């Protein structure tokens, strides 16, 4: 079995720098787990500790049912794909892919068979006699993945493998790696700072910041039910709009008062928000939950907000509107047919059933 388990894992560097702080994480057999977070959050360090390339300060790492803290990297039955491909420039593609097998004295016939199968899967059979300098970035990445495949490891580890590719190639390789996981039915742990990669590829995603695991869940639950303000603002493209204001009560109803705008809470939120009346909180709303009033047939007056459209950004199938309340700037993601005038006021509608509130002091989700 290729389960991977981290139990209270910590990594402290010189100068008492805590890169990874008490991370516990269980990865199931055949699962595609993505570690995601901003640069310096500890995700690559966590991956390197699983691989045996970084010493663990405290805690335990298990691969299968075996504790591997003191097991050398070469004996952990893992294969790692690096950001910079790490191909030998003087070797052909075949020699690069077969290098690890030759070190293990695998019979030549089996080496040829494994390399041929992997090259077939990745569509690089015609490249086997070329050197890395003769390949494009996407082709080099396929070779690096192929070198991992031929090992037939228990676990594949990917450390930001697509960050050196252009936007179009990243999308293509993202799909290829996802298809590869379905075909190979093996455990993959994938590190990225790109939350779009995390959302589209992972069975589950682990969101990290400052060495701390903030949320572990399937991508849709992380998107719809973030546990705190950081997760809410990090996951999503564009990120969730966050505004600061206070909860007020008028005529028995609760409102979020931003200073320039007021919107009424749905009654289902009253119970949880009652204790915050008069208090400063953070208000969050996704860009797709803000609509141009012109295209909404019926909207409660309490949900209509007057804003200034500062920037109109066409994206092809949709449009991003950068709107200003006078205190906060936020983004609405609307249909491609929407063409508001820049630097003029317009009315937008908030879908108040989709909003999020976060405690001002703890930044934890309230509702």
PDB file of N, CA, C and O in Angstrom, residues 37 74 119 143 151 156 197 223 229 243 330 336 343 356:
ATOM      1  N   UNK A  37       0.160  26.784  -1.395  1.00  0.00           N
ATOM      2  CA  UNK A  37       0.326  27.931  -0.521  1.00  0.00           C
ATOM      3  C   UNK A  37       1.296  28.909  -1.144  1.00  0.00           C
ATOM      4  O   UNK A  37       1.945  28.607  -2.147  1.00  0.00           O
ATOM      5  N   UNK A  74      17.081   7.050  -1.215  1.00  0.00           N
ATOM      6  CA  UNK A  74      17.145   6.036  -2.264  1.00  0.00           C
ATOM      7  C   UNK A  74      16.409   4.751  -1.901  1.00  0.00           C
ATOM      8  O   UNK A  74      16.069   3.950  -2.771  1.00  0.00           O
ATOM      9  N   UNK A 119       7.609   6.017 -22.428  1.00  0.00           N
ATOM     10  CA  UNK A 119       7.680   6.944 -23.562  1.00  0.00           C
ATOM     11  C   UNK A 119       6.385   6.905 -24.366  1.00  0.00           C
ATOM     12  O   UNK A 119       5.927   7.934 -24.890  1.00  0.00           O
ATOM     13  N   UNK A 143      10.047  14.109 -20.144  1.00  0.00           N
ATOM     14  CA  UNK A 143      11.176  13.198 -19.900  1.00  0.00           C
ATOM     15  C   UNK A 143      11.386  13.027 -18.393  1.00  0.00           C
ATOM     16  O   UNK A 143      11.601  11.910 -17.904  1.00  0.00           O
ATOM     17  N   UNK A 151      10.554   3.948 -12.765  1.00  0.00           N
ATOM     18  CA  UNK A 151      10.957   3.404 -11.460  1.00  0.00           C
ATOM     19  C   UNK A 151       9.851   2.549 -10.841  1.00  0.00           C
ATOM     20  O   UNK A 151      10.112   1.734  -9.960  1.00  0.00           O
ATOM     21  N   UNK A 156       4.712   9.080  -6.086  1.00  0.00           N
ATOM     22  CA  UNK A 156       5.307  10.110  -6.932  1.00  0.00           C
ATOM     23  C   UNK A 156       5.256  11.447  -6.191  1.00  0.00           C
ATOM     24  O   UNK A 156       4.203  11.821  -5.652  1.00  0.00           O
ATOM     25  N   UNK A 197      -3.922  25.226 -10.337  1.00  0.00           N
ATOM     26  CA  UNK A 197      -3.425  23.855 -10.430  1.00  0.00           C
ATOM     27  C   UNK A 197      -3.995  23.011  -9.296  1.00  0.00           C
ATOM     28  O   UNK A 197      -4.434  21.871  -9.499  1.00  0.00           O
ATOM     29  N   UNK A 223     -13.109  25.783  -1.474  1.00  0.00           N
ATOM     30  CA  UNK A 223     -13.576  26.993  -2.161  1.00  0.00           C
ATOM     31  C   UNK A 223     -14.867  27.532  -1.537  1.00  0.00           C
ATOM     32  O   UNK A 223     -14.992  28.737  -1.293  1.00  0.00           O
ATOM     33  N   UNK A 229      -9.874  33.544   6.849  1.00  0.00           N
ATOM     34  CA  UNK A 229      -9.734  34.622   5.865  1.00  0.00           C
ATOM     35  C   UNK A 229      -8.591  34.342   4.892  1.00  0.00           C
ATOM     36  O   UNK A 229      -8.699  34.648   3.694  1.00  0.00           O
ATOM     37  N   UNK A 243     -13.765  42.829   2.535  1.00  0.00           N
ATOM     38  CA  UNK A 243     -13.952  44.202   3.002  1.00  0.00           C
ATOM     39  C   UNK A 243     -14.059  44.202   4.521  1.00  0.00           C
ATOM     40  O   UNK A 243     -14.486  43.215   5.118  1.00  0.00           O
ATOM     41  N   UNK A 330     -13.152  46.082  -5.225  1.00  0.00           N
ATOM     42  CA  UNK A 330     -13.437  44.647  -5.341  1.00  0.00           C
ATOM     43  C   UNK A 330     -13.721  44.308  -6.798  1.00  0.00           C
ATOM     44  O   UNK A 330     -13.857  45.197  -7.647  1.00  0.00           O
ATOM     45  N   UNK A 336     -19.694  38.092 -20.732  1.00  0.00           N
ATOM     46  CA  UNK A 336     -18.957  38.826 -21.762  1.00  0.00           C
ATOM     47  C   UNK A 336     -19.803  39.914 -22.413  1.00  0.00           C
ATOM     48  O   UNK A 336     -19.269  40.852 -23.012  1.00  0.00           O
ATOM     49  N   UNK A 343     -15.129  54.540 -15.216  1.00  0.00           N
ATOM     50  CA  UNK A 343     -15.143  55.792 -14.455  1.00  0.00           C
ATOM     51  C   UNK A 343     -16.535  56.415 -14.383  1.00  0.00           C
ATOM     52  O   UNK A 343     -16.680  57.639 -14.277  1.00  0.00           O
ATOM     53  N   UNK A 356     -19.480  35.485   3.104  1.00  0.00           N
ATOM     54  CA  UNK A 356     -18.739  34.904   4.225  1.00  0.00           C
ATOM     55  C   UNK A 356     -18.386  36.015   5.209  1.00  0.00           C
ATOM     56  O   UNK A 356     -18.134  37.153   4.807  1.00  0.00           O
TER      57      UNK A 356
END
